[in-house]
Tab-separated table of C-alpha atoms in Angstrom:
chain	number	residue	atom	x	y	z
A	1441	MET	CA	87.944	134.145	74.319
A	1442	ALA	CA	91.237	132.876	75.781
A	1443	GLN	CA	89.365	131.515	78.811
A	1444	ASN	CA	87.259	129.442	76.400
A	1445	LEU	CA	90.420	128.222	74.677
A	1446	LEU	CA	91.840	127.015	77.981
A	1447	ALA	CA	88.588	125.229	78.805
A	1448	ASN	CA	88.653	123.712	75.313
A	1449	LEU	CA	92.226	122.561	75.909
A	1450	ALA	CA	91.173	120.679	79.045
A	1451	GLY	CA	88.306	119.048	77.154
A	1452	LEU	CA	90.405	118.119	74.139
A	1453	TYR	CA	93.137	116.664	76.338
A	1454	TYR	CA	90.509	114.581	78.132
A	1455	GLN	CA	88.979	113.392	74.864
A	1456	GLN	CA	92.275	112.503	73.207
A	1457	LEU	CA	93.662	110.700	76.243
A	1458	ALA	CA	90.415	108.810	76.953
A	1459	ASN	CA	90.246	107.640	73.336
A	1460	GLN	CA	93.897	106.553	73.382
A	1461	LEU	CA	93.206	104.535	76.525
A	1462	ASN	CA	90.031	102.987	75.072
A	1463	ASN	CA	87.904	104.387	77.874
A	1464	PRO	CA	86.043	107.303	76.228
A	1465	ASN	CA	82.988	107.451	78.482
A	1466	GLY	CA	84.081	106.352	81.958
A	1467	PHE	CA	87.490	108.005	82.167
A	1468	GLN	CA	88.604	110.498	84.820
A	1469	VAL	CA	91.813	112.468	84.280
A	1470	ALA	CA	94.282	112.480	87.164
A	1471	THR	CA	95.517	116.054	87.415
A	1472	GLY	CA	98.699	116.032	89.441
A	1473	SER	CA	101.846	114.009	89.918
A	1474	THR	CA	100.613	110.898	91.714
A	1475	GLN	CA	103.262	108.198	91.345
A	1476	VAL	CA	101.952	104.676	91.920
A	1477	MET	CA	105.146	103.025	93.112
A	1478	ASP	CA	103.977	101.248	96.275
A	1479	GLN	CA	100.968	99.470	97.766
A	1480	PRO	CA	99.720	102.294	100.031
A	1481	THR	CA	99.474	104.665	97.044
A	1482	LEU	CA	97.716	102.059	94.902
A	1483	ASN	CA	95.296	101.422	97.769
A	1484	SER	CA	94.618	105.132	98.236
A	1485	VAL	CA	93.796	105.766	94.572
A	1486	ALA	CA	91.655	102.619	94.228
A	1487	ASP	CA	89.830	103.476	97.466
A	1488	SER	CA	88.809	106.924	96.209
A	1489	ILE	CA	85.156	107.423	95.277
A	1490	PRO	CA	85.281	109.477	92.046
A	1491	LEU	CA	84.003	113.026	92.251
A	1492	GLN	CA	81.302	113.910	89.742
A	1493	SER	CA	83.973	115.461	87.545
A	1494	LEU	CA	86.035	114.517	84.510
A	1495	ASN	CA	89.211	115.570	86.337
A	1496	ASN	CA	90.421	114.882	89.842
A	1497	SER	CA	93.529	115.330	91.949
A	1498	PHE	CA	94.471	112.113	93.730
A	1499	SER	CA	96.923	113.651	96.173
A	1500	GLY	CA	96.471	112.924	99.872
A	1501	ASN	CA	93.821	110.787	101.547
A	1502	PRO	CA	90.423	110.746	99.817
A	1503	ILE	CA	87.501	112.010	101.880
A	1504	ASN	CA	84.924	109.632	100.427
A	1505	THR	CA	86.171	106.044	100.207
A	1506	TYR	CA	85.110	102.604	99.021
A	1507	LYS	CA	86.237	101.053	102.302
A	1508	GLY	CA	84.375	103.601	104.446
A	1509	ASN	CA	81.136	103.271	102.497
A	1510	TYR	CA	81.272	99.490	102.446
A	1511	GLY	CA	81.870	99.323	106.198
A	1512	ASN	CA	78.983	101.715	106.832
A	1513	VAL	CA	76.695	99.698	104.569
A	1514	LEU	CA	77.527	96.502	106.482
A	1515	ASN	CA	76.836	98.289	109.742
A	1516	GLY	CA	73.389	99.268	108.471
A	1517	LEU	CA	72.294	95.828	107.280
A	1518	VAL	CA	70.149	93.446	109.277
A	1519	SER	CA	72.424	90.712	110.549
A	1520	PRO	CA	70.975	87.332	111.606
A	1521	SER	CA	70.779	86.900	115.368
A	1522	TYR	CA	70.645	83.098	115.566
A	1523	VAL	CA	74.032	82.831	117.279
A	1524	SER	CA	73.411	85.739	119.638
A	1525	ASN	CA	70.054	84.303	120.641
A	1526	ALA	CA	71.537	80.834	121.129
A	1527	LEU	CA	74.410	82.053	123.286
A	1528	GLY	CA	72.380	84.608	125.190
A	1529	SER	CA	73.468	88.044	126.326
A	1530	ALA	CA	75.863	86.565	128.886
A	1531	TYR	CA	78.096	84.950	126.246
A	1532	ALA	CA	77.359	86.506	122.813
A	1533	SER	CA	79.749	89.463	123.150
A	1534	SER	CA	82.473	87.186	124.536
A	1535	TRP	CA	82.191	84.938	121.480
A	1536	LEU	CA	82.301	87.852	119.014
A	1537	GLN	CA	85.407	89.237	120.699
A	1538	TYR	CA	87.109	85.835	120.719
A	1539	GLN	CA	86.254	85.212	117.051
A	1540	SER	CA	87.686	88.597	116.067
A	1541	GLN	CA	90.898	88.061	118.042
A	1542	ASN	CA	91.407	84.600	116.535
A	1543	SER	CA	90.112	85.265	113.024
A	1544	ALA	CA	93.348	84.007	111.451
A	1545	SER	CA	92.047	80.464	111.975
A	1546	LEU	CA	88.885	81.103	109.908
A	1547	ASP	CA	88.800	79.744	106.366
A	1548	PHE	CA	86.824	81.941	103.946
A	1549	SER	CA	87.621	79.913	100.822
A	1550	SER	CA	84.078	78.470	100.803
A	1551	PRO	CA	80.935	78.667	102.975
A	1552	ASP	CA	81.388	75.054	104.109
A	1553	LYS	CA	84.991	75.656	105.181
A	1554	LEU	CA	84.033	78.888	106.927
A	1555	LEU	CA	81.291	77.081	108.862
A	1556	SER	CA	83.621	74.255	109.850
A	1557	SER	CA	86.360	76.633	110.999
A	1558	GLN	CA	83.875	78.801	112.937
A	1559	GLN	CA	82.421	75.767	114.694
A	1560	ALA	CA	85.885	74.507	115.629
A	1561	LEU	CA	86.804	77.952	116.942
A	1562	MET	CA	83.595	78.184	118.954
A	1563	ARG	CA	84.244	74.837	120.631
A	1564	LYS	CA	87.787	75.985	121.447
A	1565	TRP	CA	86.345	79.208	122.901
A	1566	GLY	CA	83.959	77.131	124.998
A	1567	VAL	CA	86.797	75.128	126.530
A	1568	ILE	CA	89.109	78.098	127.167
A	1569	ASP	CA	86.404	80.357	128.637
A	1570	GLN	CA	84.623	77.459	130.405
A	1571	ILE	CA	81.277	78.070	128.678
A	1572	PRO	CA	78.548	75.515	129.482
A	1573	SER	CA	78.692	72.743	126.860
A	1574	GLY	CA	74.977	73.016	126.101
A	1575	THR	CA	75.344	76.704	125.321
A	1576	VAL	CA	78.343	76.063	123.063
A	1577	GLU	CA	76.531	73.345	121.101
A	1578	ALA	CA	73.493	75.597	120.706
A	1579	GLY	CA	75.823	78.216	119.254
A	1580	VAL	CA	77.445	75.668	116.937
A	1581	THR	CA	74.000	74.722	115.601
A	1582	ALA	CA	73.079	78.403	115.169
A	1583	LEU	CA	76.192	78.962	113.057
A	1584	THR	CA	74.731	76.475	110.571
A	1585	GLN	CA	71.626	78.654	110.284
A	1586	GLU	CA	73.613	81.840	109.771
A	1587	ILE	CA	76.114	80.637	107.190
A	1588	ASP	CA	73.644	80.942	104.290
A	1589	ASN	CA	73.210	84.656	104.932
A	1590	PRO	CA	75.780	86.763	103.015
A	1591	VAL	CA	75.668	89.472	105.677
A	1592	SER	CA	76.893	87.050	108.356
A	1593	VAL	CA	79.783	85.987	106.164
A	1594	ALA	CA	80.614	89.606	105.270
A	1595	VAL	CA	80.612	90.792	108.880
A	1596	ALA	CA	82.869	87.920	109.947
A	1597	LEU	CA	85.193	88.664	107.028
A	1598	TRP	CA	85.288	92.405	107.804
A	1599	HIS	CA	86.306	91.760	111.406
A	1600	SER	CA	88.732	89.002	110.427
A	1601	ASN	CA	91.101	91.574	108.971
A	1602	ASN	CA	91.887	92.257	112.608
A	1603	GLY	CA	93.874	95.483	112.372
A	1604	ASN	CA	95.596	94.784	109.053
A	1605	PRO	CA	95.345	97.418	106.283
A	1606	TYR	CA	92.257	97.259	104.088
A	1607	GLY	CA	93.978	96.812	100.759
A	1608	PHE	CA	93.102	96.644	97.079
A	1609	THR	CA	94.287	94.261	94.401
A	1610	PRO	CA	96.635	93.847	92.691
A	1611	PRO	CA	99.916	93.734	94.616
A	1612	SER	CA	101.875	96.819	93.603
A	1613	ALA	CA	104.662	94.643	92.155
A	1614	ASN	CA	102.221	93.742	89.371
A	1615	VAL	CA	102.462	97.316	88.072
A	1616	ALA	CA	106.143	96.868	87.265
A	1617	ILE	CA	105.348	93.502	85.682
A	1618	ALA	CA	102.687	95.130	83.479
A	1619	PHE	CA	105.286	97.611	82.243
A	1620	ASN	CA	107.254	94.728	80.749
A	1621	ASN	CA	104.737	94.980	77.911
A	1622	PRO	CA	103.485	98.594	77.730
A	1623	SER	CA	101.403	100.143	74.959
A	1624	PRO	CA	102.333	103.343	73.130
A	1625	CYS	CA	100.163	106.420	73.599
A	1626	SER	CA	100.547	109.648	71.615
A	1627	PHE	CA	98.441	112.512	70.297
A	1628	GLN	CA	98.569	116.149	69.221
A	1629	ILE	CA	96.315	119.118	69.928
A	1630	SER	CA	96.621	122.199	67.745
A	1631	ASN	CA	93.148	123.631	67.137
A	1632	LEU	CA	91.598	125.081	70.311
A	1633	GLU	CA	88.781	126.847	68.483
A	1634	LYS	CA	86.577	123.752	68.473
A	1635	SER	CA	85.569	122.292	71.824
A	1636	ALA	CA	85.279	118.581	72.557
A	1637	ASP	CA	81.795	117.083	72.883
A	1638	LEU	CA	81.902	115.368	76.276
A	1639	SER	CA	78.170	115.377	77.017
A	1640	HIS	CA	78.013	111.589	76.630
A	1641	THR	CA	80.656	110.922	79.283
A	1642	TRP	CA	79.847	109.652	82.778
A	1643	ALA	CA	80.123	113.147	84.339
A	1644	GLU	CA	78.301	114.716	81.364
A	1645	GLY	CA	81.260	116.908	80.484
A	1646	SER	CA	81.610	118.514	83.899
A	1647	PHE	CA	85.076	119.573	85.081
A	1648	GLY	CA	85.216	120.108	88.813
A	1649	PHE	CA	88.269	122.384	88.896
A	1650	LEU	CA	90.086	124.789	86.599
A	1651	PHE	CA	93.754	123.861	86.538
A	1652	ASP	CA	95.983	126.655	85.311
A	1653	ILE	CA	98.824	125.657	82.974
A	1654	PHE	CA	101.439	127.537	84.984
A	1655	GLU	CA	100.091	127.288	88.512
A	1656	LEU	CA	100.203	124.290	90.819
A	1657	GLY	CA	96.785	123.429	92.251
A	1658	ASN	CA	93.243	124.284	91.223
A	1659	GLU	CA	92.347	127.849	90.422
A	1660	THR	CA	89.156	129.906	90.365
A	1661	SER	CA	90.369	131.617	87.173
A	1662	TYR	CA	93.166	131.260	84.663
A	1663	SER	CA	96.356	133.334	84.856
A	1664	ASN	CA	97.181	136.002	82.285
A	1665	GLU	CA	100.226	134.004	81.191
A	1666	SER	CA	98.139	130.908	80.491
A	1667	GLN	CA	95.576	132.879	78.515
A	1668	THR	CA	98.292	134.569	76.472
A	1669	PHE	CA	100.016	131.238	75.828
A	1670	VAL	CA	96.990	129.640	74.135
A	1671	SER	CA	95.835	132.766	72.313
A	1672	SER	CA	97.648	132.084	69.029
A	1673	GLY	CA	99.378	129.207	67.265
A	1674	PHE	CA	99.104	126.776	70.167
A	1675	ASN	CA	100.421	123.232	69.767
A	1676	LEU	CA	100.629	120.277	72.184
A	1677	ASN	CA	102.440	117.005	71.566
A	1678	PHE	CA	102.109	114.134	74.024
A	1679	SER	CA	103.627	110.665	74.135
A	1680	CYS	CA	104.233	107.986	76.772
A	1681	ARG	CA	104.305	104.286	77.504
A	1682	GLN	CA	101.120	103.213	79.272
A	1683	VAL	CA	99.464	100.236	80.932
A	1684	SER	CA	96.117	99.680	82.604
A	1685	VAL	CA	95.694	97.783	85.866
A	1686	ASP	CA	92.365	96.438	87.142
A	1687	VAL	CA	91.803	97.272	90.813
A	1688	GLY	CA	89.314	96.192	93.444
A	1689	PRO	CA	88.953	95.493	97.162
A	1690	VAL	CA	90.649	92.350	98.454
A	1691	ALA	CA	87.749	89.885	98.371
A	1692	ILE	CA	87.049	86.413	99.693
A	1693	GLY	CA	89.683	83.994	98.424
A	1694	GLN	CA	92.231	86.745	97.815
A	1695	GLY	CA	95.054	88.123	99.929
A	1696	PHE	CA	98.746	88.867	99.595
A	1697	ASN	CA	101.809	90.277	101.356
A	1698	VAL	CA	103.769	93.328	100.221
A	1699	ALA	CA	106.904	94.636	101.931
A	1700	GLY	CA	106.150	92.540	105.001
A	1701	VAL	CA	102.562	93.812	105.302
A	1702	LYS	CA	99.629	91.408	105.093
A	1703	TYR	CA	96.655	92.488	102.971
A	1704	GLY	CA	93.884	90.052	103.852
A	1705	ALA	CA	90.403	89.688	102.413
A	1706	TRP	CA	87.789	92.115	103.774
A	1707	TYR	CA	85.171	92.457	101.018
A	1708	SER	CA	82.173	90.296	100.110
A	1709	PRO	CA	80.454	91.135	96.798
A	1710	ASP	CA	77.451	89.016	97.813
A	1711	ALA	CA	76.693	91.259	100.795
A	1712	LEU	CA	76.974	94.420	98.689
A	1713	LEU	CA	74.736	92.884	96.021
A	1714	ARG	CA	72.127	92.076	98.686
A	1715	ALA	CA	72.267	95.659	99.925
A	1716	PHE	CA	72.132	97.251	96.474
A	1717	THR	CA	69.255	95.137	95.155
A	1718	SER	CA	67.058	95.642	98.244
A	1719	PRO	CA	66.155	99.354	98.433
A	1720	ASN	CA	64.051	100.243	101.468
A	1721	ASP	CA	63.632	96.571	102.397
A	1722	ALA	CA	63.262	96.435	106.171
A	1723	THR	CA	64.348	92.791	106.211
A	1724	VAL	CA	67.696	93.879	104.751
A	1725	TRP	CA	68.247	97.435	106.003
A	1726	SER	CA	67.994	98.327	109.686
A	1727	ARG	CA	67.692	102.041	108.793
A	1728	ALA	CA	65.120	102.867	106.132
A	1729	ALA	CA	66.942	105.859	104.611
A	1730	ASP	CA	70.330	104.176	104.206
A	1731	TRP	CA	69.854	102.803	100.673
A	1732	ASN	CA	69.305	106.244	99.193
A	1733	LYS	CA	72.106	107.678	101.342
A	1734	TYR	CA	74.616	105.373	99.695
A	1735	PHE	CA	73.153	104.395	96.313
A	1736	GLY	CA	70.750	107.216	95.416
A	1737	ASP	CA	71.395	109.864	92.760
A	1738	ASN	CA	73.477	111.876	95.236
A	1739	GLY	CA	74.639	108.874	97.239
A	1740	THR	CA	78.157	108.525	98.577
A	1741	PHE	CA	78.633	105.066	97.087
A	1742	ASN	CA	77.180	105.233	93.583
A	1743	ARG	CA	80.451	105.096	91.639
A	1744	VAL	CA	83.853	103.423	92.084
A	1745	VAL	CA	87.321	103.216	90.540
A	1746	THR	CA	87.831	99.971	88.604
A	1747	LYS	CA	91.081	100.539	86.705
A	1748	LEU	CA	94.241	102.654	86.919
A	1749	PHE	CA	95.888	104.034	83.785
A	1750	LEU	CA	99.611	104.491	84.407
A	1751	ALA	CA	102.417	105.896	82.290
A	1752	ASP	CA	106.162	106.284	82.226
A	1753	ASN	CA	108.546	107.844	79.687
A	1754	ILE	CA	106.142	110.793	79.410
A	1755	ASN	CA	107.041	113.579	76.990
A	1756	LEU	CA	104.717	116.578	76.843
A	1757	THR	CA	105.662	119.654	74.809
A	1758	MET	CA	103.532	122.798	74.471
A	1759	SER	CA	104.325	125.803	72.313
A	1760	SER	CA	102.594	128.750	70.677
A	1761	THR	CA	103.316	131.840	68.629
A	1762	ALA	CA	102.434	134.127	71.559
A	1763	THR	CA	105.349	136.234	72.797
A	1764	PHE	CA	106.542	136.922	76.345
A	1765	SER	CA	108.840	139.458	77.962
A	1766	SER	CA	111.984	138.415	79.798
A	1767	GLU	CA	110.285	139.241	83.114
A	1768	GLU	CA	107.329	136.993	82.275
A	1769	VAL	CA	109.635	134.156	81.243
A	1770	THR	CA	111.599	134.449	84.494
A	1771	LYS	CA	108.319	134.163	86.411
A	1772	LEU	CA	107.302	131.090	84.441
A	1773	GLN	CA	110.714	129.472	84.823
A	1774	SER	CA	110.348	129.870	88.581
A	1775	ALA	CA	106.908	128.259	88.405
A	1776	ALA	CA	108.477	125.334	86.556
A	1777	GLU	CA	109.801	124.070	89.892
A	1778	GLY	CA	106.266	122.830	90.536
A	1779	GLY	CA	105.741	121.565	86.982
A	1780	PHE	CA	102.972	122.309	84.486
A	1781	TRP	CA	99.429	121.199	83.776
A	1782	PRO	CA	98.354	118.460	83.707
A	1783	PHE	CA	101.069	116.678	85.715
A	1784	PHE	CA	102.704	119.289	87.939
A	1785	VAL	CA	105.620	116.883	88.361
A	1786	ALA	CA	108.162	118.754	90.431
A	1787	GLU	CA	111.701	118.604	89.102
A	1788	ALA	CA	113.843	115.914	90.734
A	1789	SER	CA	110.677	113.996	91.636
A	1790	GLY	CA	111.664	110.545	90.421
A	1791	GLY	CA	113.944	112.098	87.804
A	1792	SER	CA	111.173	114.082	86.092
A	1793	THR	CA	112.013	117.431	84.502
A	1794	THR	CA	110.003	120.535	83.627
A	1795	THR	CA	111.403	123.408	81.601
A	1796	VAL	CA	110.448	126.758	80.101
A	1797	THR	CA	112.619	127.767	77.149
A	1798	HIS	CA	112.680	131.397	75.990
A	1799	ASN	CA	113.143	131.232	72.233
A	1800	ASN	CA	114.923	133.855	70.082
A	1801	ASP	CA	111.604	135.148	68.739
A	1802	ASN	CA	110.324	135.711	72.332
A	1803	THR	CA	107.984	132.725	72.149
A	1804	ILE	CA	108.304	130.001	74.764
A	1805	THR	CA	108.348	126.202	74.711
A	1806	VAL	CA	107.368	124.260	77.819
A	1807	LYS	CA	108.284	120.634	78.337
A	1808	THR	CA	107.565	117.961	80.931
A	1809	SER	CA	109.258	114.586	80.783
A	1810	SER	CA	109.528	111.569	83.049
A	1811	PRO	CA	111.863	108.582	82.905
A	1812	ILE	CA	111.163	104.926	82.325
A	1813	GLY	CA	110.392	103.166	85.593
A	1814	VAL	CA	108.523	106.005	87.319
A	1815	TYR	CA	104.819	105.158	87.050
A	1816	ILE	CA	102.610	108.253	86.966
A	1817	LEU	CA	98.817	108.116	87.172
A	1818	LEU	CA	97.201	109.332	83.942
A	1819	GLY	CA	93.686	108.707	85.202
A	1820	VAL	CA	91.204	106.075	86.283
A	1821	ALA	CA	88.280	104.146	84.849
A	1822	THR	CA	85.074	104.698	86.761
A	1823	ALA	CA	81.983	102.503	86.931
A	1824	SER	CA	78.626	102.852	88.613
A	1825	VAL	CA	77.843	100.436	91.419
A	1826	LYS	CA	75.010	99.229	89.186
A	1827	GLU	CA	77.627	98.218	86.604
A	1828	LEU	CA	79.820	96.758	89.339
A	1829	MET	CA	76.959	94.594	90.516
A	1830	ARG	CA	76.368	93.518	86.885
A	1831	GLN	CA	72.815	94.753	87.027
A	1832	GLY	CA	73.016	96.610	83.730
A	1833	SER	CA	74.994	99.245	81.919
């Protein structure tokens, strides 16, 4: 029975938090202590492809990424060969290498400006590498034919990043700006007998991992202490300041610098739309099975993160009427160094604190709190690629 109560607690926490954040169906809880305080962390979370689960730990580098899938999709699309044919095998690879090395001079603000900047760069390449003028002009004409194809533009954009990080908007400084006007978030959970109905959510109520209240990391079963804790008179109170931040790959016309690092555009929605709306089309895909590999029911690129929900000034208190021995309390106080579900915010991590208090009646009270100015990930909004491509809901 206690195992069911713990599962119900996870579901009720999800439901209450998702409703407070106005994202009841597409929300994914972030279980852990991810602090979004810099651009690399923001990039890493936004780059993660959501697991088919209502909860997820966003610690470390994600295995399945937006950037990786997008790059693989581009690699599998049929790219026009007008320029390659015009330049011939003797010069085509030289041009592609030169364009990549000098991509800073390309202007992706519009197709016309991209064409003009590519043609100017090609003529410069012709002079420097002493390419026959007739060959160069044939290539310049071929660029005009290719510019209308979104794949050509996307491939040039992808390579134009030229070793810079593949970032996501917004600049991380915008998070602090958003917290100039945060929204309150608070709720209480006291009845664990009734489970939340999460069947309508994007992952159909599925939780990928069991996270024990008193153990850091995901568990295959709940600890005795956790089961005892929720067995009678349980109560949870939660409050924080929260903001939401829209995220997405740095696309054409975007780009910014953070801490001396350039985050240039690398993403073309037009190329992804062409790929997504052309299943098994041999004029679009060079490998017949690729569409299903990425966008099918079990595809690696069928869902993305579109928004981060962040909080500071978190105060989470859990109590119950269950009693514990001094030895059990000592064990739990030691575990408090790694924090408690759902945050596991280690003490002294950005000023956060976690405590276990042994009350006079042998009950315990557990508390997690974080200060203003330390932005902890509550969760993310997920969307299907179909929604992203505005093809339906």
